PDB file of C-alpha atoms in Angstrom:
ATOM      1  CA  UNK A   1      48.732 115.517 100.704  1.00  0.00           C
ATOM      2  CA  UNK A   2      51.563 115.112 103.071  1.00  0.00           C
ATOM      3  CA  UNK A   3      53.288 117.433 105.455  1.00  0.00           C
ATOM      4  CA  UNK A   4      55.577 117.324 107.922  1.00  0.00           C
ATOM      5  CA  UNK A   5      53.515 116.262 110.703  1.00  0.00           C
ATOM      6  CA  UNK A   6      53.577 112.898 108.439  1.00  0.00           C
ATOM      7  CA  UNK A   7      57.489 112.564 108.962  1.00  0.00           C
ATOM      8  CA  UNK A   8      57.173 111.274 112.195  1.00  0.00           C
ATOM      9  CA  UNK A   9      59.613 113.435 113.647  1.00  0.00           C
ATOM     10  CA  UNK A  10      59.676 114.814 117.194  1.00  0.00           C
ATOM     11  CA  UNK A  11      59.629 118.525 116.952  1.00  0.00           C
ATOM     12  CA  UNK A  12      62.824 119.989 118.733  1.00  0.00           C
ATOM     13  CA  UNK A  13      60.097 122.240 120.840  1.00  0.00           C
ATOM     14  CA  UNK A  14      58.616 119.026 121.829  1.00  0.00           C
ATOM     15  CA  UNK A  15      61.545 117.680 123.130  1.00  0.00           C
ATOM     16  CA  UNK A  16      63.852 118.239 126.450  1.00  0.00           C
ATOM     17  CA  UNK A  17      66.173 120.508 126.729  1.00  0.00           C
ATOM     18  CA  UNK A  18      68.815 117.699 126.899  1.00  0.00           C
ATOM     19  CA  UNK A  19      67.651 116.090 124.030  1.00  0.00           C
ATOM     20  CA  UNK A  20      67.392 118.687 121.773  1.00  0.00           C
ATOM     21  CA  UNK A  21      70.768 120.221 122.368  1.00  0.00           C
ATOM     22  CA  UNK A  22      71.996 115.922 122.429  1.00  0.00           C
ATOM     23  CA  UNK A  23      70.342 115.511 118.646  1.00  0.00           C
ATOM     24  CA  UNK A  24      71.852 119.387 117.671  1.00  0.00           C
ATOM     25  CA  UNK A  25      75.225 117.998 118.555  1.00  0.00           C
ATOM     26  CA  UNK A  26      74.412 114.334 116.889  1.00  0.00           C
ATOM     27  CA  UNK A  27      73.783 116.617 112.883  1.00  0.00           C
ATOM     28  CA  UNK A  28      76.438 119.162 113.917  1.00  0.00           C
ATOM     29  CA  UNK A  29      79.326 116.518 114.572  1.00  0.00           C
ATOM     30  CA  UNK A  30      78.238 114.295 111.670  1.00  0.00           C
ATOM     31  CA  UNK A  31      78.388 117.552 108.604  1.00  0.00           C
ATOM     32  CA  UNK A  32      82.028 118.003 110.496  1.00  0.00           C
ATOM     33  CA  UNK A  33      83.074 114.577 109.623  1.00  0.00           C
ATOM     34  CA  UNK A  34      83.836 114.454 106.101  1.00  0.00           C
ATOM     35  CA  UNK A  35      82.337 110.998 104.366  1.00  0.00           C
ATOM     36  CA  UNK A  36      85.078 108.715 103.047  1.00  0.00           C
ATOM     37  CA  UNK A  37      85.731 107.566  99.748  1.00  0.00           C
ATOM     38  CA  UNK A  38      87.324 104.561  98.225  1.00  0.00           C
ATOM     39  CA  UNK A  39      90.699 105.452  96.813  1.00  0.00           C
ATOM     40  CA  UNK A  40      90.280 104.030  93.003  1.00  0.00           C
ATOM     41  CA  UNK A  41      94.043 101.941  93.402  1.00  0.00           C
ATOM     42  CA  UNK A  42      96.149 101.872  90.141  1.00  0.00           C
ATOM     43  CA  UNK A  43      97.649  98.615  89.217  1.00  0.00           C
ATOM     44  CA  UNK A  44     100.927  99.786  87.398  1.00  0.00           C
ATOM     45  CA  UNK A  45     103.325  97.228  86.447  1.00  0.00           C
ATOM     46  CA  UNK A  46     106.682  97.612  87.318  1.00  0.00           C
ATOM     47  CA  UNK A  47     109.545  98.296  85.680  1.00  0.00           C
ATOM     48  CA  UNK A  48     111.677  95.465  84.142  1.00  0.00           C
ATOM     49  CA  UNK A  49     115.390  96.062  85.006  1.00  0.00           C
ATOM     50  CA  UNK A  50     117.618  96.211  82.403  1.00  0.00           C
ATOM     51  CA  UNK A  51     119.467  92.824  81.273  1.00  0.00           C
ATOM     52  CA  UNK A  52     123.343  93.442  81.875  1.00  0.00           C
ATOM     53  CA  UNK A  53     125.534  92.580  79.504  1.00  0.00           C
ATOM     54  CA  UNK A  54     127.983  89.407  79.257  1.00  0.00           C
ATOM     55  CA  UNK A  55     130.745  91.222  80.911  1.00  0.00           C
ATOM     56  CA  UNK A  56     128.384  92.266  83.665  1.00  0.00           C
ATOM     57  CA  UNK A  57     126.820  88.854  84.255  1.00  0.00           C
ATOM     58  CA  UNK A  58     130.065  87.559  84.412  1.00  0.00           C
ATOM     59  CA  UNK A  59     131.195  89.430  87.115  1.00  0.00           C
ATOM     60  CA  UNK A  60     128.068  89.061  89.088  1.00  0.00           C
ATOM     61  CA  UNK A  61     128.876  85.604  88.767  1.00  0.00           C
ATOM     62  CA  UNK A  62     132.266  85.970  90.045  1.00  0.00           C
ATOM     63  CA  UNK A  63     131.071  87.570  93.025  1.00  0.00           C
ATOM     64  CA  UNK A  64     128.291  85.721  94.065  1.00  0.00           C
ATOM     65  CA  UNK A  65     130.243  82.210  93.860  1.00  0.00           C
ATOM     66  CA  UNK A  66     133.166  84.212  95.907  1.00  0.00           C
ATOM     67  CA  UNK A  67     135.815  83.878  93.820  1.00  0.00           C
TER      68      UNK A  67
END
């Protein structure tokens, strides 16, 4: 049966002083940093404009050719 002498992980007694407060910093700054998602992106079609009438067209028209 397995145990955690298996894992083949340093113990933190084992370890330097340095290292040990290194890899306590390494697991404390990476719960802090929250793991990003992919936004889901809605494709939503936008909205037609409505057609103008004659009388609107018309003077578009008029201004557009400048006269």
């Amino acid at each position: 049966m397995a145990d955690l002498d298996n894992l083949g992980y340093t113990s933190l007694t084992d370890m330097d002083t340095d290292e040990s407060i290194e890899l306590l910093r390494q697991i404390r700054l990476s719960r802090r940093i929250p793991v990003k998602k992919a936004k889901k992106t809605s494709k939503k079609k936008p909205k037609a404009a409505p057609k103008p009438s004659a009388d609107q067209a018309a003077e578009l028209l008029k201004i557009l050719t400048g006269g």
